[in-house]
Short mmCIF file of C-alpha atoms in Angstrom, two decimals:
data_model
loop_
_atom_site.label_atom_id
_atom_site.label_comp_id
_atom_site.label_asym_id
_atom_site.label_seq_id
_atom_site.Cartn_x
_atom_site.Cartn_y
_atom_site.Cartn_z
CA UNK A 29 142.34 30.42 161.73
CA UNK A 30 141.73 33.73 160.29
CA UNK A 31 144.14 36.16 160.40
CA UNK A 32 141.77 39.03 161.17
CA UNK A 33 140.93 36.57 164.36
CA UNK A 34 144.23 36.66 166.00
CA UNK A 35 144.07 40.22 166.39
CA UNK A 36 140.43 40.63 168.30
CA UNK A 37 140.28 42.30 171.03
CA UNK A 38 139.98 39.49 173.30
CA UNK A 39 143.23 38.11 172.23
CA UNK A 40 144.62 41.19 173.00
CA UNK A 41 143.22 43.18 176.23
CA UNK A 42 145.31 40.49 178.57
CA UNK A 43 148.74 42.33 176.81
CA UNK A 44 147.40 45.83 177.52
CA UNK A 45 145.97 45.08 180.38
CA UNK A 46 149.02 43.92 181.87
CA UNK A 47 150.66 46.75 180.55
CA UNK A 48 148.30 49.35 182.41
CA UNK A 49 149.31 47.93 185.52
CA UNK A 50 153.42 48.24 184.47
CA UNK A 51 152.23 51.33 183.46
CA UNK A 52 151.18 52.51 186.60
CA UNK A 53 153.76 51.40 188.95
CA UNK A 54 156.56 53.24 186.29
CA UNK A 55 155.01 56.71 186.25
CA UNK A 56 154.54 56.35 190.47
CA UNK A 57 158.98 54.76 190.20
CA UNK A 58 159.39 57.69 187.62
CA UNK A 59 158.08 60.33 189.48
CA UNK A 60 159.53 59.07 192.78
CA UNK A 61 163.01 59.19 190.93
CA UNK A 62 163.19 55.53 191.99
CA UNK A 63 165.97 53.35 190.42
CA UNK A 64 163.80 50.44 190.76
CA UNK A 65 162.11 51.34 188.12
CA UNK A 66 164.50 49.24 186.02
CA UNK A 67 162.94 45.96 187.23
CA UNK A 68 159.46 47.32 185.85
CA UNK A 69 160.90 48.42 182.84
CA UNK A 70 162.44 45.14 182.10
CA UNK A 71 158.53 43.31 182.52
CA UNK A 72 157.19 46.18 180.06
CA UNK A 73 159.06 44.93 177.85
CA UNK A 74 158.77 41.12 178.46
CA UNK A 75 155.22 41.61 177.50
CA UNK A 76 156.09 44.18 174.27
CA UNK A 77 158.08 41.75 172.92
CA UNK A 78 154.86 38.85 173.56
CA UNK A 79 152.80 40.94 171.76
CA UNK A 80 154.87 41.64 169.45
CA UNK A 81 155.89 38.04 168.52
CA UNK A 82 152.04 37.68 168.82
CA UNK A 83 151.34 40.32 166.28
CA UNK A 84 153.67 39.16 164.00
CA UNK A 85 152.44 35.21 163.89
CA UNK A 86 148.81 36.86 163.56
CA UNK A 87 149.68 38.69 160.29
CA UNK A 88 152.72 36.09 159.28
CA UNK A 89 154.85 39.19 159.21
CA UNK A 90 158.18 39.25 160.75
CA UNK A 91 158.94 42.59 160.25
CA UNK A 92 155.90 44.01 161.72
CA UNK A 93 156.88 46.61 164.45
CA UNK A 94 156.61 50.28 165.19
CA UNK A 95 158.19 52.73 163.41
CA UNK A 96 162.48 52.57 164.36
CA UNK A 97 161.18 49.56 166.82
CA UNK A 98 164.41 47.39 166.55
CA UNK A 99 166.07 50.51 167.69
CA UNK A 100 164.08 51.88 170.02
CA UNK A 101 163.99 48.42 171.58
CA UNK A 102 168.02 48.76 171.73
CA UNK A 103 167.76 52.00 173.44
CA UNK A 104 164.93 50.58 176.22
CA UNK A 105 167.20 47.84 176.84
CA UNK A 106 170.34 49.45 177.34
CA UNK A 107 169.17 52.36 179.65
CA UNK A 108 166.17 50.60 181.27
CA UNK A 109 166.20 53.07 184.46
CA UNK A 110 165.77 56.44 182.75
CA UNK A 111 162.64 58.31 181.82
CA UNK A 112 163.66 58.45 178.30
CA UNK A 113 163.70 54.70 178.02
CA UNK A 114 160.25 54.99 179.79
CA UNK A 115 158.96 57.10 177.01
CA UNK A 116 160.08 55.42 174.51
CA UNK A 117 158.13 52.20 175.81
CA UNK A 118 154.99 54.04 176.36
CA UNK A 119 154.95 55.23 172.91
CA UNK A 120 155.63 51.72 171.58
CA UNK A 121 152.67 50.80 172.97
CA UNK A 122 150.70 53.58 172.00
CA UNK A 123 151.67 52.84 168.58
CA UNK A 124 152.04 49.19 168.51
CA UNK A 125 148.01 50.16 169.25
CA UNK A 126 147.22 52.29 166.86
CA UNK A 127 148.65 49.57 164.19
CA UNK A 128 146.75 46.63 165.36
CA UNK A 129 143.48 49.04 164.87
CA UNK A 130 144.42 49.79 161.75
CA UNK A 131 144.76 46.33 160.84
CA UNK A 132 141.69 45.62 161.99
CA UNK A 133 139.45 47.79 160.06
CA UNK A 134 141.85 46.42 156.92
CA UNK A 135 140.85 43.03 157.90
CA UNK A 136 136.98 44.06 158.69
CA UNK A 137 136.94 46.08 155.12
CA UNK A 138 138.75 43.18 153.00
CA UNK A 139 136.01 40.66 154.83
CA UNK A 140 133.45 42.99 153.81
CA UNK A 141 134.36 43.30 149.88
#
């Protein structure tokens, strides 16, 4: 299978979508000052780290990852409950995003040459 194939958006939306619905339920915990928000941080990052490991199969990469990800992950992990770890998953995701679209249009502009 094609790299460039493992990364469509069908293979995809399930992650994100699932993570929208995490989302959701954190910023309500988060705003409520609710210490079960731990719980919900913990299955954010259950399905990070699947697309992650997904990403990195996809483009036979195993250091593919955000920017300071290893860390950041570290950070999530050991502070789970606070806003700041909360953050710091959202913008994982926002930029775990904004790579696999950038990968794409490489894939879509090597295919085309």
């Amino acid at each position: 299978m094609k790299l460039s194939l493992k990364l469509t958006k069908e293979q995809l939306d399930p992650y994100f979508l699932e993570w929208d619905h995490i989302l959701a339920q954190l910023a309500v915990l988060h705003k409520q000052r609710n210490k079960a928000a731990a719980e919900i941080t913990q299955d954010g990052l259950t399905i990070y780290k699947k697309l992650l490991t997904h990403c990195r199969i996809a483009l036979q990469d195993e250091g593919f990852e955000p920017l300071n990800g290893a860390e950041r992950l570290l950070f999530i992990e050991s502070s789970p409950s606070t806003y700041a770890a909360y953050r710091q998953l959202v913008e994982l995701f926002v930029e775990l995003k904004k790579i696999i679209a950038r990968k794409r249009i490489e894939f879509k502009y090597l295919n085309e040459s």
